[in-house]
mmCIF file of C-alpha atoms in Angstrom:
data_model
loop_
_atom_site.group_PDB
_atom_site.id
_atom_site.type_symbol
_atom_site.label_atom_id
_atom_site.label_comp_id
_atom_site.label_asym_id
_atom_site.label_seq_id
_atom_site.Cartn_x
_atom_site.Cartn_y
_atom_site.Cartn_z
ATOM 1 C CA MET A 1295 16.751 6.282 -3.008
ATOM 2 C CA PRO A 1296 17.062 10.056 -3.448
ATOM 3 C CA ALA A 1297 13.668 11.681 -3.084
ATOM 4 C CA SER A 1298 14.865 14.764 -4.971
ATOM 5 C CA VAL A 1299 17.760 13.851 -7.172
ATOM 6 C CA GLU A 1300 17.491 17.279 -8.769
ATOM 7 C CA VAL A 1301 19.220 18.804 -5.737
ATOM 8 C CA SER A 1302 22.606 17.288 -6.350
ATOM 9 C CA VAL A 1303 26.064 18.705 -6.879
ATOM 10 C CA THR A 1304 27.746 17.757 -10.163
ATOM 11 C CA GLN A 1305 29.805 14.636 -9.813
ATOM 12 C CA ALA A 1306 33.168 16.086 -8.816
ATOM 13 C CA ARG A 1307 35.759 14.784 -6.410
ATOM 14 C CA VAL A 1308 35.193 16.270 -2.974
ATOM 15 C CA THR A 1309 37.022 14.988 0.080
ATOM 16 C CA LEU A 1310 36.117 17.683 2.633
ATOM 17 C CA ARG A 1311 34.883 16.493 6.007
ATOM 18 C CA VAL A 1312 33.405 19.775 7.370
ATOM 19 C CA PRO A 1313 30.416 21.866 6.216
ATOM 20 C CA VAL A 1314 31.309 24.018 3.229
ATOM 21 C CA VAL A 1315 29.463 26.425 0.952
ATOM 22 C CA ILE A 1316 29.073 25.029 -2.553
ATOM 23 C CA LYS A 1317 26.459 26.240 -4.987
ATOM 24 C CA ALA A 1318 24.147 23.289 -5.700
ATOM 25 C CA LEU A 1319 23.650 22.717 -9.386
ATOM 26 C CA VAL A 1320 20.431 21.287 -10.776
ATOM 27 C CA PHE A 1321 20.446 17.899 -12.456
ATOM 28 C CA LYS A 1322 17.589 17.772 -14.958
ATOM 29 C CA PRO A 1323 16.953 14.202 -16.058
ATOM 30 C CA SER A 1324 15.717 13.474 -19.556
ATOM 31 C CA GLU A 1325 11.982 12.839 -19.897
ATOM 32 C CA ILE A 1326 12.246 10.571 -22.958
ATOM 33 C CA ILE A 1327 10.456 7.595 -21.371
ATOM 34 C CA MET A 1328 9.070 9.023 -18.121
ATOM 35 C CA SER A 1329 8.532 12.573 -16.923
ATOM 36 C CA THR A 1330 10.046 13.823 -13.685
ATOM 37 C CA GLU A 1331 6.573 14.576 -12.348
ATOM 38 C CA ALA A 1332 5.404 11.008 -13.005
ATOM 39 C CA ARG A 1333 8.538 9.674 -11.319
ATOM 40 C CA LYS A 1334 7.877 11.816 -8.234
ATOM 41 C CA ILE A 1335 4.287 10.591 -8.008
ATOM 42 C CA SER A 1336 5.449 6.974 -8.311
ATOM 43 C CA GLU A 1337 8.015 7.648 -5.578
ATOM 44 C CA ILE A 1338 5.312 8.709 -3.138
ATOM 45 C CA ILE A 1339 3.008 5.793 -3.959
ATOM 46 C CA LEU A 1340 5.503 2.961 -4.492
ATOM 47 C CA ASP A 1341 8.409 3.959 -2.264
ATOM 48 C CA PHE A 1342 7.228 6.165 0.590
ATOM 49 C CA VAL A 1343 3.904 4.350 1.063
ATOM 50 C CA LEU A 1344 4.024 0.772 -0.255
ATOM 51 C CA SER A 1345 7.691 -0.103 0.363
ATOM 52 C CA PHE A 1346 7.667 1.658 3.734
ATOM 53 C CA THR A 1347 4.582 -0.314 4.805
ATOM 54 C CA ILE A 1348 5.973 -3.672 3.620
ATOM 55 C CA SER A 1349 9.329 -3.044 5.313
ATOM 56 C CA ASN A 1350 7.658 -2.340 8.674
ATOM 57 C CA ILE A 1351 5.518 -5.471 8.351
ATOM 58 C CA GLY A 1352 8.715 -7.360 7.532
ATOM 59 C CA ILE A 1353 10.414 -6.101 10.693
ATOM 60 C CA VAL A 1354 7.626 -7.497 12.878
ATOM 61 C CA ALA A 1355 7.304 -10.707 10.839
ATOM 62 C CA ASN A 1356 11.006 -11.564 10.977
ATOM 63 C CA VAL A 1357 11.245 -10.831 14.691
ATOM 64 C CA LEU A 1358 8.404 -13.332 15.185
ATOM 65 C CA VAL A 1359 10.126 -15.923 12.972
ATOM 66 C CA ILE A 1360 13.346 -15.600 14.968
ATOM 67 C CA MET A 1361 11.441 -15.859 18.278
ATOM 68 C CA VAL A 1362 9.618 -19.020 17.175
ATOM 69 C CA PHE A 1363 12.772 -20.762 15.956
ATOM 70 C CA ILE A 1364 14.615 -19.847 19.158
ATOM 71 C CA LYS A 1365 11.706 -21.313 21.115
ATOM 72 C CA GLN A 1366 11.811 -24.514 19.036
ATOM 73 C CA GLY A 1367 15.568 -24.807 19.523
ATOM 74 C CA PHE A 1368 18.310 -25.564 17.048
ATOM 75 C CA LYS A 1369 18.492 -29.349 17.154
ATOM 76 C CA GLU A 1370 17.283 -29.372 13.548
ATOM 77 C CA SER A 1371 19.737 -27.917 11.023
ATOM 78 C CA VAL A 1372 16.947 -26.329 8.968
ATOM 79 C CA ASN A 1373 16.007 -24.140 11.955
ATOM 80 C CA ILE A 1374 19.526 -22.702 11.958
ATOM 81 C CA SER A 1375 19.556 -21.872 8.260
ATOM 82 C CA MET A 1376 16.034 -20.409 8.302
ATOM 83 C CA THR A 1377 16.886 -18.298 11.359
ATOM 84 C CA THR A 1378 19.945 -16.952 9.517
ATOM 85 C CA ILE A 1379 17.720 -16.031 6.570
ATOM 86 C CA ALA A 1380 15.294 -14.310 8.951
ATOM 87 C CA VAL A 1381 18.145 -12.260 10.476
ATOM 88 C CA TRP A 1382 19.218 -11.023 7.027
ATOM 89 C CA ASP A 1383 15.599 -10.319 6.058
ATOM 90 C CA LEU A 1384 15.238 -8.340 9.282
ATOM 91 C CA ALA A 1385 18.340 -6.313 8.400
ATOM 92 C CA LYS A 1386 16.923 -5.690 4.915
ATOM 93 C CA CYS A 1387 13.553 -4.507 6.215
ATOM 94 C CA LEU A 1388 15.154 -2.325 8.900
ATOM 95 C CA ALA A 1389 17.411 -0.669 6.309
ATOM 96 C CA ALA A 1390 14.467 -0.109 3.962
ATOM 97 C CA SER A 1391 12.330 1.370 6.710
ATOM 98 C CA MET A 1392 15.107 3.704 7.887
ATOM 99 C CA GLN A 1393 15.853 4.821 4.337
ATOM 100 C CA ARG A 1394 12.220 5.767 3.740
ATOM 101 C CA MET A 1395 11.899 7.820 6.909
ATOM 102 C CA ALA A 1396 12.555 10.786 4.612
ATOM 103 C CA GLY A 1397 8.873 10.605 3.657
ATOM 104 C CA PRO A 1398 7.550 11.389 7.182
ATOM 105 C CA MET A 1399 10.435 13.827 7.788
ATOM 106 C CA ALA A 1400 9.384 15.905 4.775
ATOM 107 C CA THR A 1401 6.178 16.873 6.586
ATOM 108 C CA TRP A 1402 8.145 19.159 8.924
ATOM 109 C CA SER A 1403 11.393 19.871 7.054
ATOM 110 C CA GLU A 1404 12.090 19.232 3.374
ATOM 111 C CA ALA A 1405 15.767 20.138 3.885
ATOM 112 C CA ASP A 1406 16.201 17.560 6.657
ATOM 113 C CA ALA A 1407 14.359 15.003 4.515
ATOM 114 C CA GLU A 1408 16.742 15.707 1.629
ATOM 115 C CA SER A 1409 19.772 15.299 3.900
ATOM 116 C CA TRP A 1410 18.398 12.071 5.371
ATOM 117 C CA THR A 1411 17.627 10.729 1.887
ATOM 118 C CA ASN A 1412 21.169 11.364 0.651
ATOM 119 C CA ILE A 1413 22.766 9.938 3.797
ATOM 120 C CA SER A 1414 20.503 6.888 3.537
ATOM 121 C CA VAL A 1415 21.632 6.177 -0.019
ATOM 122 C CA VAL A 1416 25.152 5.642 1.317
ATOM 123 C CA ALA A 1417 24.177 3.959 4.595
ATOM 124 C CA PHE A 1418 21.212 1.745 3.664
ATOM 125 C CA ASN A 1419 20.609 1.501 -0.091
ATOM 126 C CA HIS A 1420 23.229 -1.130 -0.902
ATOM 127 C CA LEU A 1421 22.443 -3.140 2.248
ATOM 128 C CA ILE A 1422 18.999 -3.973 0.837
ATOM 129 C CA CYS A 1423 20.584 -5.479 -2.289
ATOM 130 C CA TYR A 1424 23.327 -7.274 -0.344
ATOM 131 C CA SER A 1425 20.769 -8.878 1.979
ATOM 132 C CA THR A 1426 18.790 -10.111 -1.013
ATOM 133 C CA TYR A 1427 21.889 -11.777 -2.480
ATOM 134 C CA VAL A 1428 22.809 -13.394 0.846
ATOM 135 C CA THR A 1429 19.302 -14.757 1.468
ATOM 136 C CA SER A 1430 19.048 -16.090 -2.095
ATOM 137 C CA VAL A 1431 22.264 -18.100 -1.648
ATOM 138 C CA LEU A 1432 21.094 -19.271 1.804
ATOM 139 C CA ALA A 1433 17.797 -20.362 0.230
ATOM 140 C CA ALA A 1434 19.751 -22.349 -2.351
ATOM 141 C CA TYR A 1435 21.649 -24.040 0.491
ATOM 142 C CA VAL A 1436 18.352 -24.898 2.237
ATOM 143 C CA ALA A 1437 17.069 -26.391 -1.030
ATOM 144 C CA VAL A 1438 20.200 -28.554 -1.301
ATOM 145 C CA GLU A 1439 19.843 -29.608 2.331
ATOM 146 C CA ARG A 1440 16.179 -30.607 1.858
ATOM 147 C CA CYS A 1441 17.102 -32.434 -1.333
ATOM 148 C CA LEU A 1442 19.683 -34.485 0.555
ATOM 149 C CA CYS A 1443 17.093 -35.279 3.223
ATOM 150 C CA VAL A 1444 14.908 -36.881 0.562
ATOM 151 C CA CYS A 1445 17.708 -38.607 -1.377
ATOM 152 C CA ILE A 1446 19.841 -39.879 1.526
ATOM 153 C CA PRO A 1447 17.638 -39.542 4.626
ATOM 154 C CA PHE A 1448 19.742 -41.870 6.795
ATOM 155 C CA LYS A 1449 23.028 -40.073 6.136
ATOM 156 C CA VAL A 1450 22.049 -36.431 5.991
ATOM 157 C CA LYS A 1451 21.742 -35.961 9.762
ATOM 158 C CA TRP A 1452 25.240 -37.353 10.109
ATOM 159 C CA LEU A 1453 26.555 -35.140 7.300
ATOM 160 C CA ILE A 1454 24.758 -31.912 8.210
ATOM 161 C CA THR A 1455 24.788 -31.558 11.982
ATOM 162 C CA PRO A 1456 23.612 -28.343 13.685
ATOM 163 C CA LYS A 1457 27.259 -27.223 13.998
ATOM 164 C CA VAL A 1458 27.877 -27.861 10.299
ATOM 165 C CA ALA A 1459 24.690 -26.000 9.372
ATOM 166 C CA LEU A 1460 25.728 -23.033 11.520
ATOM 167 C CA SER A 1461 29.190 -22.994 9.958
ATOM 168 C CA ILE A 1462 27.773 -23.122 6.423
ATOM 169 C CA SER A 1463 25.213 -20.385 7.141
ATOM 170 C CA LEU A 1464 27.816 -18.069 8.679
ATOM 171 C CA THR A 1465 30.295 -18.756 5.859
ATOM 172 C CA ILE A 1466 27.720 -17.959 3.177
ATOM 173 C CA SER A 1467 26.740 -14.772 5.028
ATOM 174 C CA VAL A 1468 30.298 -13.501 5.441
ATOM 175 C CA VAL A 1469 31.509 -14.450 1.942
ATOM 176 C CA ILE A 1470 28.524 -13.148 -0.072
ATOM 177 C CA PHE A 1471 28.253 -9.964 1.972
ATOM 178 C CA GLY A 1472 32.004 -9.468 1.708
ATOM 179 C CA LEU A 1473 31.907 -9.798 -2.081
ATOM 180 C CA PHE A 1474 29.524 -6.854 -2.380
ATOM 181 C CA VAL A 1475 30.410 -4.603 0.563
ATOM 182 C CA VAL A 1476 33.192 -2.953 -1.458
ATOM 183 C CA MET A 1477 30.484 -1.003 -3.306
ATOM 184 C CA SER A 1478 29.586 0.793 -0.079
ATOM 185 C CA GLY A 1479 32.819 2.772 -0.293
ATOM 186 C CA ILE A 1480 32.205 4.611 -3.566
ATOM 187 C CA TYR A 1481 30.431 7.644 -2.086
ATOM 188 C CA ASP A 1482 31.344 10.386 0.403
ATOM 189 C CA ILE A 1483 28.888 12.458 2.416
ATOM 190 C CA VAL A 1484 29.534 16.216 2.130
ATOM 191 C CA TRP A 1485 27.636 19.117 3.706
ATOM 192 C CA VAL A 1486 26.924 21.933 1.249
ATOM 193 C CA TYR A 1487 24.836 25.069 1.088
ATOM 194 C CA SER A 1488 21.711 24.667 -1.065
ATOM 195 C CA ASP A 1489 20.017 27.629 -2.740
ATOM 196 C CA VAL A 1490 16.859 25.526 -3.030
ATOM 197 C CA TYR A 1491 16.443 25.098 0.749
ATOM 198 C CA ASN A 1492 18.453 28.182 1.754
ATOM 199 C CA GLN A 1493 20.453 26.156 4.276
ATOM 200 C CA THR A 1494 23.197 23.553 4.537
ATOM 201 C CA ILE A 1495 22.224 19.992 3.540
ATOM 202 C CA ALA A 1496 24.022 16.644 3.205
ATOM 203 C CA ILE A 1497 24.728 15.257 -0.256
ATOM 204 C CA TYR A 1498 26.605 12.202 -1.507
ATOM 205 C CA LEU A 1499 29.366 12.402 -4.103
ATOM 206 C CA LYS A 1500 31.469 9.870 -5.936
ATOM 207 C CA ASN A 1501 34.867 9.759 -4.254
ATOM 208 C CA ASP A 1502 38.460 9.126 -5.363
ATOM 209 C CA PHE A 1503 38.032 5.372 -4.901
ATOM 210 C CA TYR A 1504 35.130 5.414 -7.366
ATOM 211 C CA TYR A 1505 36.998 7.371 -10.037
ATOM 212 C CA ALA A 1506 40.105 5.217 -9.669
ATOM 213 C CA ASN A 1507 38.143 1.972 -10.132
ATOM 214 C CA GLU A 1508 34.938 3.002 -11.919
ATOM 215 C CA TYR A 1509 35.006 0.508 -14.797
ATOM 216 C CA LEU A 1510 36.182 -2.508 -12.785
ATOM 217 C CA LEU A 1511 33.811 -1.806 -9.893
ATOM 218 C CA PHE A 1512 30.642 -1.608 -11.957
ATOM 219 C CA GLU A 1513 31.664 -4.450 -14.256
ATOM 220 C CA TYR A 1514 32.193 -6.603 -11.182
ATOM 221 C CA TYR A 1515 29.030 -5.381 -9.437
ATOM 222 C CA ASN A 1516 26.765 -5.854 -12.445
ATOM 223 C CA LEU A 1517 28.078 -9.314 -13.286
ATOM 224 C CA SER A 1518 27.834 -10.396 -9.632
ATOM 225 C CA GLY A 1519 24.293 -9.034 -9.479
ATOM 226 C CA ILE A 1520 23.417 -11.336 -12.382
ATOM 227 C CA LEU A 1521 25.490 -14.365 -11.387
ATOM 228 C CA TRP A 1522 24.534 -14.964 -7.736
ATOM 229 C CA PRO A 1523 20.744 -14.630 -8.069
ATOM 230 C CA LEU A 1524 20.792 -16.695 -11.276
ATOM 231 C CA VAL A 1525 22.854 -19.503 -9.750
ATOM 232 C CA SER A 1526 20.664 -19.504 -6.630
ATOM 233 C CA PHE A 1527 17.523 -19.617 -8.745
ATOM 234 C CA VAL A 1528 18.787 -22.552 -10.834
ATOM 235 C CA VAL A 1529 19.850 -24.517 -7.722
ATOM 236 C CA ILE A 1530 16.484 -23.943 -6.006
ATOM 237 C CA VAL A 1531 14.483 -25.066 -9.057
ATOM 238 C CA PHE A 1532 16.767 -28.070 -9.732
ATOM 239 C CA CYS A 1533 16.613 -29.308 -6.133
ATOM 240 C CA THR A 1534 12.857 -28.844 -6.021
ATOM 241 C CA LEU A 1535 12.421 -30.952 -9.165
ATOM 242 C CA ILE A 1536 14.542 -33.716 -7.632
ATOM 243 C CA ILE A 1537 12.508 -33.630 -4.414
ATOM 244 C CA VAL A 1538 9.201 -33.803 -6.276
ATOM 245 C CA TYR A 1539 10.514 -36.694 -8.395
ATOM 246 C CA LYS A 1540 11.743 -38.610 -5.340
ATOM 247 C CA LEU A 1541 8.456 -38.124 -3.511
ATOM 248 C CA LYS A 1542 6.476 -39.373 -6.488
ATOM 249 C CA GLU A 1543 8.852 -42.313 -6.854
ATOM 250 C CA SER A 1544 8.362 -43.177 -3.200
ATOM 251 C CA THR A 1545 4.586 -42.941 -3.592
ATOM 252 C CA LYS A 1546 4.656 -45.293 -6.593
ATOM 253 C CA PHE A 1547 6.675 -47.782 -4.550
ATOM 254 C CA ARG A 1548 4.107 -47.691 -1.753
ATOM 255 C CA SER A 1549 1.278 -47.913 -4.296
ATOM 256 C CA GLY A 1550 2.841 -51.020 -5.857
ATOM 257 C CA HIS A 1551 2.886 -52.750 -2.481
ATOM 258 C CA ALA A 1552 -0.697 -51.708 -1.839
ATOM 259 C CA GLU A 1553 -1.897 -53.033 -5.213
ATOM 260 C CA ALA A 1554 -0.020 -56.301 -4.664
ATOM 261 C CA LYS A 1555 -2.052 -56.743 -1.489
ATOM 262 C CA GLY A 1556 -5.295 -55.999 -3.319
ATOM 263 C CA GLN A 1557 -5.627 -52.451 -1.916
ATOM 264 C CA SER A 1558 -6.496 -49.368 -3.942
ATOM 265 C CA THR A 1559 -3.729 -47.121 -5.241
ATOM 266 C CA ILE A 1560 -2.758 -44.438 -2.717
ATOM 267 C CA GLN A 1561 -1.760 -40.907 -3.486
ATOM 268 C CA LEU A 1562 0.869 -38.669 -1.948
ATOM 269 C CA SER A 1563 0.663 -38.673 1.834
ATOM 270 C CA THR A 1564 -0.513 -35.527 3.612
ATOM 271 C CA ARG A 1565 3.014 -34.831 4.840
ATOM 272 C CA ASP A 1566 4.477 -35.310 1.330
ATOM 273 C CA LYS A 1567 1.887 -32.970 -0.121
ATOM 274 C CA GLN A 1568 2.755 -30.322 2.461
ATOM 275 C CA VAL A 1569 6.463 -30.621 1.659
ATOM 276 C CA VAL A 1570 5.816 -30.247 -2.067
ATOM 277 C CA LYS A 1571 3.456 -27.312 -1.551
ATOM 278 C CA MET A 1572 5.939 -25.566 0.747
ATOM 279 C CA LEU A 1573 8.741 -25.954 -1.786
ATOM 280 C CA LEU A 1574 6.578 -24.743 -4.653
ATOM 281 C CA VAL A 1575 5.575 -21.665 -2.666
ATOM 282 C CA ILE A 1576 9.192 -20.897 -1.758
ATOM 283 C CA VAL A 1577 10.279 -21.341 -5.386
ATOM 284 C CA GLY A 1578 7.421 -19.086 -6.471
ATOM 285 C CA VAL A 1579 8.511 -16.384 -4.034
ATOM 286 C CA TYR A 1580 12.100 -16.473 -5.262
ATOM 287 C CA VAL A 1581 11.011 -16.496 -8.916
ATOM 288 C CA PHE A 1582 8.859 -13.477 -8.126
ATOM 289 C CA SER A 1583 11.718 -11.588 -6.467
ATOM 290 C CA LEU A 1584 14.879 -12.778 -8.244
ATOM 291 C CA PHE A 1585 13.840 -12.860 -11.894
ATOM 292 C CA PRO A 1586 13.018 -9.109 -12.140
ATOM 293 C CA ARG A 1587 16.335 -8.229 -10.479
ATOM 294 C CA ILE A 1588 18.282 -10.475 -12.887
ATOM 295 C CA ALA A 1589 16.497 -8.855 -15.857
ATOM 296 C CA HIS A 1590 17.203 -5.409 -14.379
ATOM 297 C CA TYR A 1591 20.931 -6.072 -14.053
ATOM 298 C CA ILE A 1592 21.131 -7.461 -17.568
ATOM 299 C CA ALA A 1593 19.443 -4.314 -18.916
ATOM 300 C CA LYS A 1594 21.770 -2.097 -16.867
ATOM 301 C CA TYR A 1595 24.774 -4.041 -18.135
ATOM 302 C CA ILE A 1596 23.720 -3.708 -21.797
ATOM 303 C CA ILE A 1597 22.345 -0.143 -21.777
ATOM 304 C CA HIS A 1598 24.942 2.275 -20.391
ATOM 305 C CA GLU A 1599 22.489 5.185 -19.994
ATOM 306 C CA PHE A 1600 20.105 3.057 -17.902
ATOM 307 C CA TYR A 1601 21.397 4.204 -14.492
ATOM 308 C CA PHE A 1602 21.233 6.998 -11.901
ATOM 309 C CA LEU A 1603 21.981 10.530 -13.148
ATOM 310 C CA ARG A 1604 22.146 9.399 -16.771
ATOM 311 C CA LEU A 1605 19.830 9.665 -19.796
ATOM 312 C CA TYR A 1606 17.166 7.212 -18.553
ATOM 313 C CA HIS A 1607 17.421 8.291 -14.925
ATOM 314 C CA ASN A 1608 13.665 8.703 -14.325
ATOM 315 C CA PHE A 1609 12.723 5.342 -15.776
ATOM 316 C CA PHE A 1610 15.626 3.615 -13.993
ATOM 317 C CA VAL A 1611 14.474 4.978 -10.634
ATOM 318 C CA PHE A 1612 10.875 3.950 -11.412
ATOM 319 C CA VAL A 1613 12.021 0.374 -12.116
ATOM 320 C CA CYS A 1614 14.051 0.385 -8.878
ATOM 321 C CA TYR A 1615 10.905 1.170 -6.878
ATOM 322 C CA PHE A 1616 9.346 -2.063 -8.148
ATOM 323 C CA LEU A 1617 12.519 -4.067 -7.494
ATOM 324 C CA TRP A 1618 12.600 -2.897 -3.890
ATOM 325 C CA ILE A 1619 8.963 -3.910 -3.476
ATOM 326 C CA PHE A 1620 9.821 -7.414 -4.747
ATOM 327 C CA ASP A 1621 12.853 -7.620 -2.446
ATOM 328 C CA LEU A 1622 10.878 -6.479 0.588
ATOM 329 C CA ILE A 1623 7.970 -8.834 -0.096
ATOM 330 C CA ASN A 1624 10.515 -11.653 -0.272
ATOM 331 C CA GLY A 1625 11.942 -10.469 3.061
ATOM 332 C CA ALA A 1626 8.564 -10.158 4.786
ATOM 333 C CA VAL A 1627 6.574 -13.135 3.521
ATOM 334 C CA ASN A 1628 8.335 -16.104 5.188
ATOM 335 C CA PHE A 1629 6.441 -15.766 8.467
ATOM 336 C CA PHE A 1630 3.117 -16.062 6.661
ATOM 337 C CA ILE A 1631 4.328 -19.084 4.657
ATOM 338 C CA PHE A 1632 5.563 -20.860 7.789
ATOM 339 C CA PHE A 1633 2.423 -20.000 9.726
ATOM 340 C CA ALA A 1634 0.089 -21.218 6.980
ATOM 341 C CA MET A 1635 1.977 -24.378 5.988
ATOM 342 C CA SER A 1636 3.909 -25.608 9.045
ATOM 343 C CA THR A 1637 1.888 -27.134 11.870
ATOM 344 C CA SER A 1638 4.906 -27.209 14.217
ATOM 345 C CA PHE A 1639 5.661 -23.528 13.591
ATOM 346 C CA ARG A 1640 2.030 -22.601 14.165
ATOM 347 C CA ALA A 1641 1.804 -24.705 17.325
ATOM 348 C CA THR A 1642 4.964 -23.137 18.765
ATOM 349 C CA PHE A 1643 3.701 -19.650 17.925
ATOM 350 C CA TYR A 1644 0.355 -20.235 19.663
ATOM 351 C CA LYS A 1645 2.008 -21.904 22.637
ATOM 352 C CA MET A 1646 4.517 -19.098 23.051
ATOM 353 C CA PHE A 1647 1.967 -16.297 23.030
ATOM 354 C CA LYS A 1648 -0.686 -18.281 24.878
ATOM 355 C CA ARG A 1649 1.679 -18.632 27.849
ATOM 356 C CA GLN A 1650 2.416 -14.922 27.808
ATOM 357 C CA THR A 1651 -1.306 -14.125 27.670
ATOM 358 C CA GLN A 1652 -2.034 -16.521 30.530
ATOM 359 C CA ALA A 1653 0.808 -15.091 32.621
ATOM 360 C CA LYS A 1654 -0.509 -11.572 32.042
ATOM 361 C CA SER A 1655 -4.041 -12.697 32.895
ATOM 362 C CA ASN A 1656 -2.859 -14.389 36.111
ATOM 363 C CA SER A 1657 -0.938 -11.263 37.064
ATOM 364 C CA LEU A 1658 -4.040 -9.099 36.598
ATOM 365 C CA THR A 1659 -6.087 -11.574 38.655
ATOM 366 C CA GLU A 1660 -3.574 -11.507 41.508
ATOM 367 C CA ASN A 1661 -3.510 -7.716 41.485
ATOM 368 C CA SER A 1662 -7.295 -7.553 41.601
ATOM 369 C CA ASN A 1663 -7.344 -9.984 44.549
ATOM 370 C CA ILE A 1664 -4.799 -7.837 46.388
ATOM 371 C CA ASP A 1665 -6.850 -4.702 45.736
ATOM 372 C CA ALA A 1666 -9.955 -6.495 47.028
#
């Protein structure tokens, strides 16, 4: 997100590919709802500190998730789909971290930070949104898969083999990403001379493709931004309700047999409780991350001036900072959910790093014996 949107050339069609001298004009956003100073303070706190920290945690967390699932193998279809989600979450967190490198860069060169910020808008900004859409649809697929495991447990392994799961995961990734990637081509990077920094900086401008398709592009983008998260959210909640119902139904069946034999009524088994808890946590995470984005896109669709470089620019950017925090939390939290709620994941994690620690310890012991 631009750290200093004020240093921006007026939106004109520029197709030059070499550094040129253009006088940078100042965009002064309206301060009807939020002042520019308040927006800049929120940028430092929410974007350059909080989002940057969460994105770096997410990078480490998703690398660990991928390592654990690779160690466990891909005989189970759910491992394939969850690994695919982790790869997209890793891409999201990497893009977010790279985009916010402008914060540290500003400590030695504000001009370089401005150039990096503007380049990052084109290179990384949309990728964060695209990854969120892809992972939300993949999460919906995982919910359907788990629902089938409860409803038709004896057929699901025959229906959804590891190869089928891989094909579905790759298809979802390519199709959903492909539906949105067209929006990455609406800006051009141009090098201009800035009076503010007294040197040449990179800026992004709307290009010919944008002006030729402006209405259709944003109509399509806004509607898609509402449709895919909403559909994914509905599928996740619906499948979770079915799973909870089926588990309770199964428990009642077992309780009936127990009572017929004169035994006390039993509750949900430990394993069933863990499954329900895991699903409720996952649903909670997606409610937390998807609902604000759906509301944001609806507001943007209804209120024309609620967008970048328009009347409510400052407030729009402020809201975006919160959305990115939600997206990044969603992309970073899965490791902690798996670690806390999955005994097999936790056991594999400990086993994997315990071996590495032992190998390192043995190596140090051998070296000390040689030195002796």
